[in-house]
Structures are given as structure tokens and as C-alpha cells.
Amino acid sequence: MAYTNIWEKTGLHRLFTGEVSGCEIFESNVEHHSDVRFKDIEYVINDFLGVSSHSVEVGHTEIYASTDEMISRTKHQLKIALVVPQGPLLDLANNYCSLMREQVFECDVFHTLEDARHWATSKT
């Protein structure tokens, strides 16, 4: 697997490294959605800075948005930060966030982990 879930006091930092597939991201989503700690967190930071290659497609982002929308019915509020360098993953991250507009979960794309953490942990 090319991801690590790092549970924090009020959130989850998901660190993706190396080669990442669309299926691995989905598996990671299922894993953290079913974890008992998920109900208590306020944010998820998806950190893609260490990704060297990927096989994620637009169709995957549609699945992620759809499942997050379903989860939001029971979880309600959650901030989802995507930390993505320039390149092909940036277009996919922006597509996911556009699909999440008008949904319960807030979503935004960042280029630095510091900016993502500041946004995710701020009370708005």
C-alpha cells in the first residue's frame, strides 16, 4: 500500500507516497470511514506531496465524491484538505472539489501542508 493513516487529536492525516492507484485511495477511504475514530474527527488532510506516479482517473474522483456525500449524511461536518503539487494530480483534486461543492463536507486544494493544516484546523 502507498498510504499511511496518521490519526491526530481532531483529525486524520493521510500520507500518500510512491505510486498510488485509484483503488488504493478508495480502500483508504473505506478504511477510515469504518474506523470508530472517524465519527469524532473534524478534518482529513490528504497529503499527496510524496506521490511519484499514479493511476487515478476522473471516474475515481466521482466515486470518492459520491461516497463522501453518502457518509456526510451520518457524519455531517468535515473539512477535507487535498495537498497536491503542480501536475496531473492537481486537475484530479480540483475535479473532486468541484464535485463536492454544495455538499455538507467542505473541500479545498493546497500546495503546502502548512496551508492545508491551517485551513483544516481553523474554526469557521
PDB file of C-alpha atoms in Angstrom:
ATOM      1  CA  MET A   1       0.000   0.000   0.000  1.00  0.00           C
ATOM      2  CA  ALA A   2       1.143   3.501  -0.753  1.00  0.00           C
ATOM      3  CA  TYR A   3      -0.648   5.316   2.085  1.00  0.00           C
ATOM      4  CA  THR A   4      -0.439   5.722   5.836  1.00  0.00           C
ATOM      5  CA  ASN A   5      -3.284   6.900   8.076  1.00  0.00           C
ATOM      6  CA  ILE A   6      -1.980   9.092  10.895  1.00  0.00           C
ATOM      7  CA  TRP A   7      -4.741   9.709  13.427  1.00  0.00           C
ATOM      8  CA  GLU A   8      -4.438  13.038  15.219  1.00  0.00           C
ATOM      9  CA  LYS A   9      -6.380  14.502  18.142  1.00  0.00           C
ATOM     10  CA  THR A  10      -9.092  16.133  15.996  1.00  0.00           C
ATOM     11  CA  GLY A  11      -8.302  14.845  12.529  1.00  0.00           C
ATOM     12  CA  LEU A  12      -6.655  12.420  10.173  1.00  0.00           C
ATOM     13  CA  HIS A  13      -3.526  12.991   8.087  1.00  0.00           C
ATOM     14  CA  ARG A  14      -3.427  10.547   5.179  1.00  0.00           C
ATOM     15  CA  LEU A  15       0.048  10.382   3.709  1.00  0.00           C
ATOM     16  CA  PHE A  16       0.266   9.001   0.155  1.00  0.00           C
ATOM     17  CA  THR A  17       3.697   8.081  -1.220  1.00  0.00           C
ATOM     18  CA  GLY A  18       5.255   6.420  -4.242  1.00  0.00           C
ATOM     19  CA  GLU A  19       2.889   5.007  -6.833  1.00  0.00           C
ATOM     20  CA  VAL A  20      -0.771   5.455  -5.911  1.00  0.00           C
ATOM     21  CA  SER A  21      -3.746   3.834  -7.578  1.00  0.00           C
ATOM     22  CA  GLY A  22      -7.344   4.986  -7.618  1.00  0.00           C
ATOM     23  CA  CYS A  23      -8.290   1.745  -5.891  1.00  0.00           C
ATOM     24  CA  GLU A  24      -5.826   2.355  -3.042  1.00  0.00           C
ATOM     25  CA  ILE A  25      -7.351   5.758  -2.377  1.00  0.00           C
ATOM     26  CA  PHE A  26     -10.813   4.179  -2.319  1.00  0.00           C
ATOM     27  CA  GLU A  27      -9.580   1.426   0.052  1.00  0.00           C
ATOM     28  CA  SER A  28      -8.124   4.107   2.315  1.00  0.00           C
ATOM     29  CA  ASN A  29     -11.472   5.943   2.293  1.00  0.00           C
ATOM     30  CA  VAL A  30     -13.362   2.786   3.267  1.00  0.00           C
ATOM     31  CA  GLU A  31     -10.795   2.060   5.978  1.00  0.00           C
ATOM     32  CA  HIS A  32     -11.049   5.443   7.660  1.00  0.00           C
ATOM     33  CA  HIS A  33     -14.838   5.746   7.213  1.00  0.00           C
ATOM     34  CA  SER A  34     -15.289   2.467   9.098  1.00  0.00           C
ATOM     35  CA  ASP A  35     -12.830   3.327  11.893  1.00  0.00           C
ATOM     36  CA  VAL A  36     -14.578   4.242  15.168  1.00  0.00           C
ATOM     37  CA  ARG A  37     -12.358   7.346  15.480  1.00  0.00           C
ATOM     38  CA  PHE A  38     -13.797   8.786  12.247  1.00  0.00           C
ATOM     39  CA  LYS A  39     -17.019   9.946  13.913  1.00  0.00           C
ATOM     40  CA  ASP A  40     -15.060  12.294  16.212  1.00  0.00           C
ATOM     41  CA  ILE A  41     -12.699  13.989  13.761  1.00  0.00           C
ATOM     42  CA  GLU A  42     -13.127  17.459  12.263  1.00  0.00           C
ATOM     43  CA  TYR A  43     -10.811  17.192   9.258  1.00  0.00           C
ATOM     44  CA  VAL A  44      -8.923  14.924   6.883  1.00  0.00           C
ATOM     45  CA  ILE A  45      -5.699  16.094   5.268  1.00  0.00           C
ATOM     46  CA  ASN A  46      -4.903  14.073   2.154  1.00  0.00           C
ATOM     47  CA  ASP A  47      -1.181  14.630   1.546  1.00  0.00           C
ATOM     48  CA  PHE A  48      -0.100  13.711  -1.996  1.00  0.00           C
ATOM     49  CA  LEU A  49       3.264  15.535  -1.902  1.00  0.00           C
ATOM     50  CA  GLY A  50       5.209  12.243  -1.821  1.00  0.00           C
ATOM     51  CA  VAL A  51       3.457  10.669  -4.810  1.00  0.00           C
ATOM     52  CA  SER A  52       5.828   9.819  -7.659  1.00  0.00           C
ATOM     53  CA  SER A  53       3.201   8.394 -10.037  1.00  0.00           C
ATOM     54  CA  HIS A  54      -0.457   7.497 -10.034  1.00  0.00           C
ATOM     55  CA  SER A  55      -3.223   5.678 -11.888  1.00  0.00           C
ATOM     56  CA  VAL A  56      -6.099   7.824 -10.644  1.00  0.00           C
ATOM     57  CA  GLU A  57      -8.720   8.805 -13.217  1.00  0.00           C
ATOM     58  CA  VAL A  58     -11.623  11.277 -13.268  1.00  0.00           C
ATOM     59  CA  GLY A  59     -14.034   8.397 -12.695  1.00  0.00           C
ATOM     60  CA  HIS A  60     -12.324   7.684  -9.375  1.00  0.00           C
ATOM     61  CA  THR A  61     -12.888  11.256  -8.182  1.00  0.00           C
ATOM     62  CA  GLU A  62     -16.580  10.860  -8.995  1.00  0.00           C
ATOM     63  CA  ILE A  63     -16.716   7.716  -6.842  1.00  0.00           C
ATOM     64  CA  TYR A  64     -14.873   9.441  -3.957  1.00  0.00           C
ATOM     65  CA  ALA A  65     -17.268  12.403  -4.069  1.00  0.00           C
ATOM     66  CA  SER A  66     -20.291  10.111  -4.217  1.00  0.00           C
ATOM     67  CA  THR A  67     -19.220   8.003  -1.229  1.00  0.00           C
ATOM     68  CA  ASP A  68     -18.222  11.108   0.761  1.00  0.00           C
ATOM     69  CA  GLU A  69     -21.649  12.588   0.071  1.00  0.00           C
ATOM     70  CA  MET A  70     -23.277   9.401   1.433  1.00  0.00           C
ATOM     71  CA  ILE A  71     -21.034   9.400   4.525  1.00  0.00           C
ATOM     72  CA  SER A  72     -21.832  13.075   5.157  1.00  0.00           C
ATOM     73  CA  ARG A  73     -25.447  12.128   5.895  1.00  0.00           C
ATOM     74  CA  THR A  74     -24.304  10.485   9.131  1.00  0.00           C
ATOM     75  CA  LYS A  75     -21.009  12.303   9.793  1.00  0.00           C
ATOM     76  CA  HIS A  76     -22.270  15.776   8.934  1.00  0.00           C
ATOM     77  CA  GLN A  77     -19.442  18.352   9.189  1.00  0.00           C
ATOM     78  CA  LEU A  78     -15.915  17.581   7.975  1.00  0.00           C
ATOM     79  CA  LYS A  79     -13.161  19.529   6.243  1.00  0.00           C
ATOM     80  CA  ILE A  80     -11.224  17.700   3.536  1.00  0.00           C
ATOM     81  CA  ALA A  81      -7.898  19.251   2.523  1.00  0.00           C
ATOM     82  CA  LEU A  82      -6.036  17.969  -0.521  1.00  0.00           C
ATOM     83  CA  VAL A  83      -2.309  18.781  -0.576  1.00  0.00           C
ATOM     84  CA  VAL A  84      -1.229  18.399  -4.175  1.00  0.00           C
ATOM     85  CA  PRO A  85       1.830  19.608  -6.077  1.00  0.00           C
ATOM     86  CA  GLN A  86       1.530  21.013  -9.572  1.00  0.00           C
ATOM     87  CA  GLY A  87       0.874  18.380 -12.214  1.00  0.00           C
ATOM     88  CA  PRO A  88      -1.744  15.842 -13.232  1.00  0.00           C
ATOM     89  CA  LEU A  89      -2.971  15.172  -9.693  1.00  0.00           C
ATOM     90  CA  LEU A  90      -3.872  18.843  -9.352  1.00  0.00           C
ATOM     91  CA  ASP A  91      -6.526  18.587 -12.064  1.00  0.00           C
ATOM     92  CA  LEU A  92      -7.997  15.498 -10.386  1.00  0.00           C
ATOM     93  CA  ALA A  93      -8.030  17.210  -6.966  1.00  0.00           C
ATOM     94  CA  ASN A  94      -9.770  20.247  -8.421  1.00  0.00           C
ATOM     95  CA  ASN A  95     -12.319  17.961 -10.104  1.00  0.00           C
ATOM     96  CA  TYR A  96     -13.061  16.232  -6.786  1.00  0.00           C
ATOM     97  CA  CYS A  97     -13.517  19.594  -5.024  1.00  0.00           C
ATOM     98  CA  SER A  98     -15.826  20.845  -7.764  1.00  0.00           C
ATOM     99  CA  LEU A  99     -17.952  17.717  -7.289  1.00  0.00           C
ATOM    100  CA  MET A 100     -18.060  18.423  -3.535  1.00  0.00           C
ATOM    101  CA  ARG A 101     -19.409  21.979  -3.977  1.00  0.00           C
ATOM    102  CA  GLU A 102     -22.810  22.419  -2.388  1.00  0.00           C
ATOM    103  CA  GLN A 103     -22.204  19.279  -0.282  1.00  0.00           C
ATOM    104  CA  VAL A 104     -22.037  19.017   3.510  1.00  0.00           C
ATOM    105  CA  PHE A 105     -18.278  18.342   3.641  1.00  0.00           C
ATOM    106  CA  GLU A 106     -16.014  21.304   2.868  1.00  0.00           C
ATOM    107  CA  CYS A 107     -13.155  20.675   0.457  1.00  0.00           C
ATOM    108  CA  ASP A 108     -10.172  22.684  -0.774  1.00  0.00           C
ATOM    109  CA  VAL A 109      -6.858  22.156  -2.579  1.00  0.00           C
ATOM    110  CA  PHE A 110      -3.499  23.359  -1.244  1.00  0.00           C
ATOM    111  CA  HIS A 111       0.111  23.264  -2.408  1.00  0.00           C
ATOM    112  CA  THR A 112       1.664  23.126   1.082  1.00  0.00           C
ATOM    113  CA  LEU A 113       0.926  21.004   4.107  1.00  0.00           C
ATOM    114  CA  GLU A 114       1.164  24.088   6.322  1.00  0.00           C
ATOM    115  CA  ASP A 115      -1.597  25.914   4.409  1.00  0.00           C
ATOM    116  CA  ALA A 116      -3.795  22.804   4.433  1.00  0.00           C
ATOM    117  CA  ARG A 117      -3.348  22.281   8.168  1.00  0.00           C
ATOM    118  CA  HIS A 118      -4.090  25.954   8.913  1.00  0.00           C
ATOM    119  CA  TRP A 119      -7.350  25.794   6.904  1.00  0.00           C
ATOM    120  CA  ALA A 120      -8.377  22.378   8.250  1.00  0.00           C
ATOM    121  CA  THR A 121      -7.874  23.277  11.903  1.00  0.00           C
ATOM    122  CA  SER A 122      -9.378  26.765  11.753  1.00  0.00           C
ATOM    123  CA  LYS A 123     -12.845  27.174  13.181  1.00  0.00           C
ATOM    124  CA  THR A 124     -15.100  28.696  10.506  1.00  0.00           C
TER     125      THR A 124
END
